CSV table of C-alpha atoms in Angstrom, one decimal:
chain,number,residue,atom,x,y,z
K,2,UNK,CA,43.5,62.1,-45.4
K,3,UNK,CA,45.5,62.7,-48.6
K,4,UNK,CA,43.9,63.9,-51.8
K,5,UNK,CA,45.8,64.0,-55.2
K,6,UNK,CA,43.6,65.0,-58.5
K,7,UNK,CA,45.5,65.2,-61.8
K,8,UNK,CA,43.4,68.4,-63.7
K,9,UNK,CA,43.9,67.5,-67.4
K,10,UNK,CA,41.0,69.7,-69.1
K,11,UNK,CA,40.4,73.3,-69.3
K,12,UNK,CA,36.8,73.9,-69.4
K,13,UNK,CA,34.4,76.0,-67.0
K,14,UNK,CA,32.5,72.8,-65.8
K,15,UNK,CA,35.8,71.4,-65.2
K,16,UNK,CA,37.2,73.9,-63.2
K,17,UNK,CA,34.6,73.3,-60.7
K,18,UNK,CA,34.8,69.3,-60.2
K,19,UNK,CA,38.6,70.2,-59.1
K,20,UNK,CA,38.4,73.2,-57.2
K,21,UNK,CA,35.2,72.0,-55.4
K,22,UNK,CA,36.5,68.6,-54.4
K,23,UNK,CA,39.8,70.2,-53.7
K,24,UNK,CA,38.6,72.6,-51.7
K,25,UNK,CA,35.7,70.6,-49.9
K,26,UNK,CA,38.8,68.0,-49.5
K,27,UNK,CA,41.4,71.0,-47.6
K,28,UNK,CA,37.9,72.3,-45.3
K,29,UNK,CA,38.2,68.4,-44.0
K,30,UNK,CA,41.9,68.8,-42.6
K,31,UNK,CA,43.4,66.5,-46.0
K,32,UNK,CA,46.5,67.2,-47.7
K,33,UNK,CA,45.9,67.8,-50.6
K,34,UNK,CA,47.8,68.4,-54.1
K,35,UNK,CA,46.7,69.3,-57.6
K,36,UNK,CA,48.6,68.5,-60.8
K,37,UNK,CA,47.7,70.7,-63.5
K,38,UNK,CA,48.3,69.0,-67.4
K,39,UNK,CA,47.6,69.9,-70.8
K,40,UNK,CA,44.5,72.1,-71.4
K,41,UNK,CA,44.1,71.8,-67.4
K,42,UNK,CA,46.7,74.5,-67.2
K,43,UNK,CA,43.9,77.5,-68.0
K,44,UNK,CA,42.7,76.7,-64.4
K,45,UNK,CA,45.9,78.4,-62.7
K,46,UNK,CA,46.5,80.4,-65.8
K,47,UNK,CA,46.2,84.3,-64.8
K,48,UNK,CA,44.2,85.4,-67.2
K,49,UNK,CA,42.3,82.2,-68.6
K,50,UNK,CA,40.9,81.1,-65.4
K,51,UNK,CA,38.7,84.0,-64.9
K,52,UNK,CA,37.1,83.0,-68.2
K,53,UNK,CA,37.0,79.7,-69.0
K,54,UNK,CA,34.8,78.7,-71.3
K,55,UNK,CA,31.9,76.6,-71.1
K,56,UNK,CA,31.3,73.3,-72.9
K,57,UNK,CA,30.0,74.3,-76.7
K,58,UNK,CA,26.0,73.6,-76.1
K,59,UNK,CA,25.3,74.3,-72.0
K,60,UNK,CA,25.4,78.4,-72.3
K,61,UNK,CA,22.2,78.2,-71.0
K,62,UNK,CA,23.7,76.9,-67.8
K,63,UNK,CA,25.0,80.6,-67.3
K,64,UNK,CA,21.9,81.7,-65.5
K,65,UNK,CA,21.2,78.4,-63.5
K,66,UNK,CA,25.1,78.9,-62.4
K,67,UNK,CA,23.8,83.0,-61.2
K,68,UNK,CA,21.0,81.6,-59.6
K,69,UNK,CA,22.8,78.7,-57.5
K,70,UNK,CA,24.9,81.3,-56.5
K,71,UNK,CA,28.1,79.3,-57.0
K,72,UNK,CA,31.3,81.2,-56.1
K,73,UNK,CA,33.1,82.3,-59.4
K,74,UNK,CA,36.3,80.4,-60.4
K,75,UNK,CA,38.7,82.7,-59.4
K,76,UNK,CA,36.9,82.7,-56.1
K,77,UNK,CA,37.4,79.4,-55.5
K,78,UNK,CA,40.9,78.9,-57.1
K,79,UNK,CA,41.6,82.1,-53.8
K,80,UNK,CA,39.8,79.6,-51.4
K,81,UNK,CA,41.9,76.6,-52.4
K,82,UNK,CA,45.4,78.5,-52.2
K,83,UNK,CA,44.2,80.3,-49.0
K,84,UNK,CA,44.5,76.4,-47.7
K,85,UNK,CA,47.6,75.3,-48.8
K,86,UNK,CA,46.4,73.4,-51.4
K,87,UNK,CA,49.4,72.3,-53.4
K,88,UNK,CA,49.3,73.0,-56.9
K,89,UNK,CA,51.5,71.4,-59.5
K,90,UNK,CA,52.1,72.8,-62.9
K,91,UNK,CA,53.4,70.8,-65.6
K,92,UNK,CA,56.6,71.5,-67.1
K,93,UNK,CA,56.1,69.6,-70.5
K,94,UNK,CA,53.2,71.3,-71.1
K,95,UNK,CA,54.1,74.3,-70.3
K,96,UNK,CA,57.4,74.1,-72.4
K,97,UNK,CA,54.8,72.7,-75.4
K,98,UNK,CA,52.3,75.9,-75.1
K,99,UNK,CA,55.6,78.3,-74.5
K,100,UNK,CA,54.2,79.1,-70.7
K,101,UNK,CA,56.4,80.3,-67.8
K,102,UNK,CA,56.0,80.1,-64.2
K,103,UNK,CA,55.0,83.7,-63.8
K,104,UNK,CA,52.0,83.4,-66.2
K,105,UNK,CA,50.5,81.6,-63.4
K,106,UNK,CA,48.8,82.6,-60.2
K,107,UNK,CA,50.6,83.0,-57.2
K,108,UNK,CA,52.2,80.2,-55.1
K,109,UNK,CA,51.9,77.5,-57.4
K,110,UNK,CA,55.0,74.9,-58.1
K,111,UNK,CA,56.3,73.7,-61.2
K,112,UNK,CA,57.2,70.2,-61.8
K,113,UNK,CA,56.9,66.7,-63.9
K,114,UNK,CA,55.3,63.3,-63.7
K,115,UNK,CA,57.2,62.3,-61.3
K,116,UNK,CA,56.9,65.2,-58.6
K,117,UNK,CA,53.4,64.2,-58.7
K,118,UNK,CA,53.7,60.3,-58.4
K,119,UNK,CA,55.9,61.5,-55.1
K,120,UNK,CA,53.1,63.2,-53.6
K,121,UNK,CA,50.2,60.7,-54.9
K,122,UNK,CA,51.9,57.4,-53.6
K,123,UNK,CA,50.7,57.6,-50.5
K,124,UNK,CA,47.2,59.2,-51.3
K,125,UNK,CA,43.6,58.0,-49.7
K,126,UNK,CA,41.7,59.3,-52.8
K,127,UNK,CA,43.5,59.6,-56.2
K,128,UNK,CA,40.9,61.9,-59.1
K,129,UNK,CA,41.4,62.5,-62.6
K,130,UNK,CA,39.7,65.7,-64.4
Y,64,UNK,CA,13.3,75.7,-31.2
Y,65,UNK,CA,15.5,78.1,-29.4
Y,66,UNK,CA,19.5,77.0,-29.0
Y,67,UNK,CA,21.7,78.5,-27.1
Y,68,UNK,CA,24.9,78.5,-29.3
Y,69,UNK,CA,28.6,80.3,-28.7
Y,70,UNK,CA,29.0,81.4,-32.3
Y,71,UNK,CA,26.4,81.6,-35.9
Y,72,UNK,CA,27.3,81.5,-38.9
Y,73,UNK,CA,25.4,82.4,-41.9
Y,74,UNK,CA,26.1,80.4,-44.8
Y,75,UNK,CA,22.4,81.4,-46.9
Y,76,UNK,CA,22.7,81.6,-50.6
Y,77,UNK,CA,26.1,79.6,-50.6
Y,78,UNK,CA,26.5,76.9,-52.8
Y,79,UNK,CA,28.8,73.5,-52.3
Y,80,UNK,CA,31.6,73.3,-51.4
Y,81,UNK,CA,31.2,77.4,-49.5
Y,82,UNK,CA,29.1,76.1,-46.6
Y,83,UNK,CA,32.0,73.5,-45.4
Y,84,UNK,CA,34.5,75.9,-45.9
Y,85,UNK,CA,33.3,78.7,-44.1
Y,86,UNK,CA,32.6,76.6,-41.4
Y,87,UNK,CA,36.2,74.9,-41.6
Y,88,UNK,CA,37.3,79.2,-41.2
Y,89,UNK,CA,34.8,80.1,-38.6
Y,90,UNK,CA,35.2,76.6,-36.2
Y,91,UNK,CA,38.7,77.7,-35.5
Y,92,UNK,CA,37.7,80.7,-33.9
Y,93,UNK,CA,36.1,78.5,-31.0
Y,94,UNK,CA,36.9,77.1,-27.9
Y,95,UNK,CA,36.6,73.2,-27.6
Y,96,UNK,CA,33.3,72.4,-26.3
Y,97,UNK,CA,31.4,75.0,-27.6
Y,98,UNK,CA,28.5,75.1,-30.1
Y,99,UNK,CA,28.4,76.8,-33.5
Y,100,UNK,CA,25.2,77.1,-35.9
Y,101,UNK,CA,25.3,77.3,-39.2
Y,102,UNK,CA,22.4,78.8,-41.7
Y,103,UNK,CA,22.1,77.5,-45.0
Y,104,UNK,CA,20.3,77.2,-47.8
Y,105,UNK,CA,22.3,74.8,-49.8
Y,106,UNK,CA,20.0,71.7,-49.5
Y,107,UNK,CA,23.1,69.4,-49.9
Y,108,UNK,CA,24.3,71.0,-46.9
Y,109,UNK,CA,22.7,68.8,-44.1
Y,110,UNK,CA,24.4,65.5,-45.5
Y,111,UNK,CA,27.7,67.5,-46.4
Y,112,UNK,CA,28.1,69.3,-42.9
Y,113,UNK,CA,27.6,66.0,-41.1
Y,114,UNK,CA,30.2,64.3,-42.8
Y,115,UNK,CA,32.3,67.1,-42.7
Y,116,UNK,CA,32.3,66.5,-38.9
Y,117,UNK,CA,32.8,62.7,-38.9
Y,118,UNK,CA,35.9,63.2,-40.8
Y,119,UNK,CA,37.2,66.3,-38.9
Y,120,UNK,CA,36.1,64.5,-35.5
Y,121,UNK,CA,33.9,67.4,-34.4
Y,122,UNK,CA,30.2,66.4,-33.6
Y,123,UNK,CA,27.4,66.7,-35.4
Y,124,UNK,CA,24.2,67.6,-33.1
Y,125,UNK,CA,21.4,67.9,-35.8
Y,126,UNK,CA,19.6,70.0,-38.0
Y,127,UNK,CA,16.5,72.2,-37.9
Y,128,UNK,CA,14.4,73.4,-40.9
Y,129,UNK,CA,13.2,77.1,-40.2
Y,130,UNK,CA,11.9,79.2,-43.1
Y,131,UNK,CA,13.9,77.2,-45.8
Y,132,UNK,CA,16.6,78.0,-43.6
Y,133,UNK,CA,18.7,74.7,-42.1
Y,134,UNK,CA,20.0,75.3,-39.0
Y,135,UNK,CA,23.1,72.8,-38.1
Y,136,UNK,CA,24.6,72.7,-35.1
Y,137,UNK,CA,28.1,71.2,-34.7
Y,138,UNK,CA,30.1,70.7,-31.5
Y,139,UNK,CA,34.2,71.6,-31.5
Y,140,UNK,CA,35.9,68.4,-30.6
Y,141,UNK,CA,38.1,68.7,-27.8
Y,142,UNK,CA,41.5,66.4,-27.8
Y,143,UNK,CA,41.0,64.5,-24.5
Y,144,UNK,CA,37.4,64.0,-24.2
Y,145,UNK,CA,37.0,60.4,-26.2
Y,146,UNK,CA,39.1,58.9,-24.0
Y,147,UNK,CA,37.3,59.8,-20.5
Y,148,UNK,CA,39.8,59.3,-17.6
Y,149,UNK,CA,37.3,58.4,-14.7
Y,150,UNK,CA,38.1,59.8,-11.5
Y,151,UNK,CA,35.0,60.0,-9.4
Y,152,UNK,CA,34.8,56.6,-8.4
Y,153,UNK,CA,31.0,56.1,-7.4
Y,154,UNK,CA,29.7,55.5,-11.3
Y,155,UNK,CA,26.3,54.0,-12.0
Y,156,UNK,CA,26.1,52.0,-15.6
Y,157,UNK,CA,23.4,53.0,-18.3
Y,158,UNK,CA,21.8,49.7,-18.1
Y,159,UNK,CA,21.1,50.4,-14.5
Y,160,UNK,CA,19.8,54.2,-15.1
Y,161,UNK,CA,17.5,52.8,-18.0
Y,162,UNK,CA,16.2,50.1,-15.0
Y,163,UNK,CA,16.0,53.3,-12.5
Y,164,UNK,CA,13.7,54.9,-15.2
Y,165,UNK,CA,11.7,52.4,-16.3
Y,166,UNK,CA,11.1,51.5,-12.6
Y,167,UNK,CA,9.6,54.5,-12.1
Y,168,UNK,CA,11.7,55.8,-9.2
Y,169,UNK,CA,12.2,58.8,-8.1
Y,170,UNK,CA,15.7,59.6,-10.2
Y,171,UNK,CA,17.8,62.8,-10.3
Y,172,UNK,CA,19.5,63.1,-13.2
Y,173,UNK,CA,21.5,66.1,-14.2
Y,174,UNK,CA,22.7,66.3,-17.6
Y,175,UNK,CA,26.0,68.7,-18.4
Y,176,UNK,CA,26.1,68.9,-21.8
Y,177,UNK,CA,25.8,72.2,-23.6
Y,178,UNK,CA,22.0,73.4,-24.3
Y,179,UNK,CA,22.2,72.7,-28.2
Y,180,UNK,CA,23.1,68.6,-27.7
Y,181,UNK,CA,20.9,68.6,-24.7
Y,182,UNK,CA,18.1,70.2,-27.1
Y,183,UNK,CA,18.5,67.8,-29.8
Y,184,UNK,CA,17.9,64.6,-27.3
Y,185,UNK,CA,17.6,63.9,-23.1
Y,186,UNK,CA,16.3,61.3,-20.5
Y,187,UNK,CA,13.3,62.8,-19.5
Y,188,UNK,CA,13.2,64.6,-16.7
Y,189,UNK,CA,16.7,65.1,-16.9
Y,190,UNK,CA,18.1,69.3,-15.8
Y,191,UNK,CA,20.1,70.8,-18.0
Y,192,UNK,CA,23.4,72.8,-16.2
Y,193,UNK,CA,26.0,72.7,-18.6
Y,194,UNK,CA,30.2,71.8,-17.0
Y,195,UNK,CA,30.7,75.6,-17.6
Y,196,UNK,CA,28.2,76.9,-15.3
Y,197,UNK,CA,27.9,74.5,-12.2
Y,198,UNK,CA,30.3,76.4,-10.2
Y,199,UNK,CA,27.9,79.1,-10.6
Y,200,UNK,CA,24.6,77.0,-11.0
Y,201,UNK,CA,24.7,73.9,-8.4
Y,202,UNK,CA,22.9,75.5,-5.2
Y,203,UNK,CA,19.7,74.4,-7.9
Y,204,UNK,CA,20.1,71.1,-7.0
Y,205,UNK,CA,19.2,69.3,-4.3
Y,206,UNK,CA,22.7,68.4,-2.1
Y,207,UNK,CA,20.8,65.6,-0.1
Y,208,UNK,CA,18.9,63.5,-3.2
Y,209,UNK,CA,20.7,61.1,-5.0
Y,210,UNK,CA,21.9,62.6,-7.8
Y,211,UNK,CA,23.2,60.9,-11.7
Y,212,UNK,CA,24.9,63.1,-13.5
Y,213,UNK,CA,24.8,61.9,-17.3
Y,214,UNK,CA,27.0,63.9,-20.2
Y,215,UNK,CA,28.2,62.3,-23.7
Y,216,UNK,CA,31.2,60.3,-22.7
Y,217,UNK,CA,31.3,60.0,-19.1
Y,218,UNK,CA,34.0,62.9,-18.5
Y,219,UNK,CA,32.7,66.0,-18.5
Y,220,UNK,CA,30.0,64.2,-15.9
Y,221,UNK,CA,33.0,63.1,-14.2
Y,222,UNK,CA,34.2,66.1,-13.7
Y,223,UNK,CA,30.9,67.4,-12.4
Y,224,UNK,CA,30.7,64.9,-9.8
Y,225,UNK,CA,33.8,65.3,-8.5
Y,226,UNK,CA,32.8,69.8,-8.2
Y,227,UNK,CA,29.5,68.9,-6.7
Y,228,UNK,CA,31.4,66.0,-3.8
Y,229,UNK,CA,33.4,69.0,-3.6
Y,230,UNK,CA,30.2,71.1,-2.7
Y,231,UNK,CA,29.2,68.6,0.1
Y,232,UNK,CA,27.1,66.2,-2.5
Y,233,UNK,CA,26.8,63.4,-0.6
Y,234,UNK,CA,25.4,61.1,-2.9
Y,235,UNK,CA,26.3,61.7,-6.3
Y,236,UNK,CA,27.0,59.4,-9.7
Y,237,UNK,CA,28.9,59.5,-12.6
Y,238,UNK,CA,27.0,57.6,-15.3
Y,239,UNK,CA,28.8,55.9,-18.2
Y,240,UNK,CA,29.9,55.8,-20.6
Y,241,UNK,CA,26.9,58.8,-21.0
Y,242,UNK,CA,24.3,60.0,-24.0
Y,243,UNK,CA,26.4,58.4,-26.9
Y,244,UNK,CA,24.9,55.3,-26.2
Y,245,UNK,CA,21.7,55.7,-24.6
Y,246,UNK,CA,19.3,53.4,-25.7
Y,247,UNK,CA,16.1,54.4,-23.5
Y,248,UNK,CA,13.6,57.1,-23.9
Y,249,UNK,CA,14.0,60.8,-24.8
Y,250,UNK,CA,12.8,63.8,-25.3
Y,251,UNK,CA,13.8,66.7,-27.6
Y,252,UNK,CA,13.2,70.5,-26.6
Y,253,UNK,CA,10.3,71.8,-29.0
């Protein structure tokens, strides 16, 4: 199985529908590859992934998050790497926000549209974030 | 109900997607054939852990509930097993075991699977000696009786008859293709 996702928001909640499906996806032997766009881009950030925030409104989810005992972020994002999960960051974005490779966690590639159409062509499951 | 597993792993207090992928981590530290349980708490984690193995290929043997603690146990898949490459020739065909049983006969059957399948559903009557331990277990049977030796596919059973002719069996069967499509009764291990 191949997975691509395209990760184009940069929001706690969203954090977790890609790294979750991303990871369960890796756990189940798929290929998979991540292309991180626009605001999506504070999930591989160094700094702004450990504290993304959450959608203006569900604060009080905080404590329901503490008592599911859901994995932080950063945990998760260390899980996804740990299998090979490819991550793509994108290059126009990145030259529109002034971002270089190395404000980015380890291991990750950079690259355009096309770079991910090249790995999605061919992909079972195709998810947009 | 007590199963005799190779490996645990406890997965309490994890939430999706942590169970799958701590399994993924721990299943490659097994042999094929063996049997790992997993404890959870994650209540998504019974529907997640069985799909998990259909897409993986491993096998998923079931679930207990314990204490608001699921216990699943999942099979490692070994590469040649689906497609069972008979060898002992005297086989005996489910359709005609299900007659022997139902006939009430007198029938031997001897099932090799590993405790945790056998656990989770058997022919009655049927002894459990799992492949692994026959060379060590098979002066427990009777070498005289006709004996049907049952598994999941029909190979590991195959193999076992062809250890116990090798013993001086004299009258044993392989019986396929084996539990995976069993349609008669059964009994689980309370």
């Amino acid at each position: 199985m191949k997975v691509a996702i395209i990760a184009a928001n940069g929001g706690m909640f969203d954090a977790y529908k890609v790294l979750n499906i991303a990871t369960a996806a890796a756990a189940s032997d798929a290929e998979v590859g991540v292309f991180f766009t626009f605001e999506g881009l504070n999930l591989i950030h160094k700094e702004a992934h450990k504290q993304l925030p959450m959608p203006a409104g569900t604060e009080h989810y905080q404590e329901g998050f503490k008592k599911a005992n859901v994995p932080p972020v950063e945990e998760l994002l260390g899980m996804a790497q740990e299998m090979d999960v490819k991550m793509i960051a994108c290059q126009m974005t990145m030259d529109v926000m002034s971002l270089e490779k190395e404000h980015f966690v380890e291991g990750i590639d950079v690259g355009g549209a096309a770079s991910f159409l090249n790995f999605a062509k061919d992909a079972n499951v195709t998810l947009t974030f | 109900m007590e199963v005799t597993v190779n490996k645990q792993l406890d997965a309490k207090g994890l939430a999706c997607p942590m169970p799958i992928v701590k399994t993924k981590k721990e299943i490659q530290n097994l042999e094929p054939g063996q049997v790992m349980e997993i404890q959870a708490t994650d209540k998504g984690s019974t529907a997640d852990i069985k799909a998990w193995a259909e897409s993986t290929g491993h096998q998923y043997l079931g679930t207990k509930e314990h204490d608001e603690v699921l216990k699943h146990y999942l099979r490692k898949a070994s590469a040649d097993e689906e497609k069972a490459e008979t060898k002992h020739e005297d086989i005996l065909s489910l359709d005609d075991l299900l007659a022997k049983v139902e006939g009430n006969e007198e029938v031997q059957i001897l099932d090799v699977r590993e405790p945790a399948e056998y656990a989770f559903g058997h022919i009655p009557g049927a002894v459990n000696i799992p492949l692994d331990e026959l060379e060590n277990r098979f002066e427990e049977l009777e070498k005289n009786d006709e004996l049907n030796i049952v598994c999941r596919t029909g190979n590991r059973s195959d193999l076992a008859a062809q250890k116990l002719t090798e013993k001086g069996f004299g009258n044993v069967k392989n019986v396929v293709p084996g539990m995976k499509d069993w349609k008669g009764p059964m009994n689980t291990k309370q």
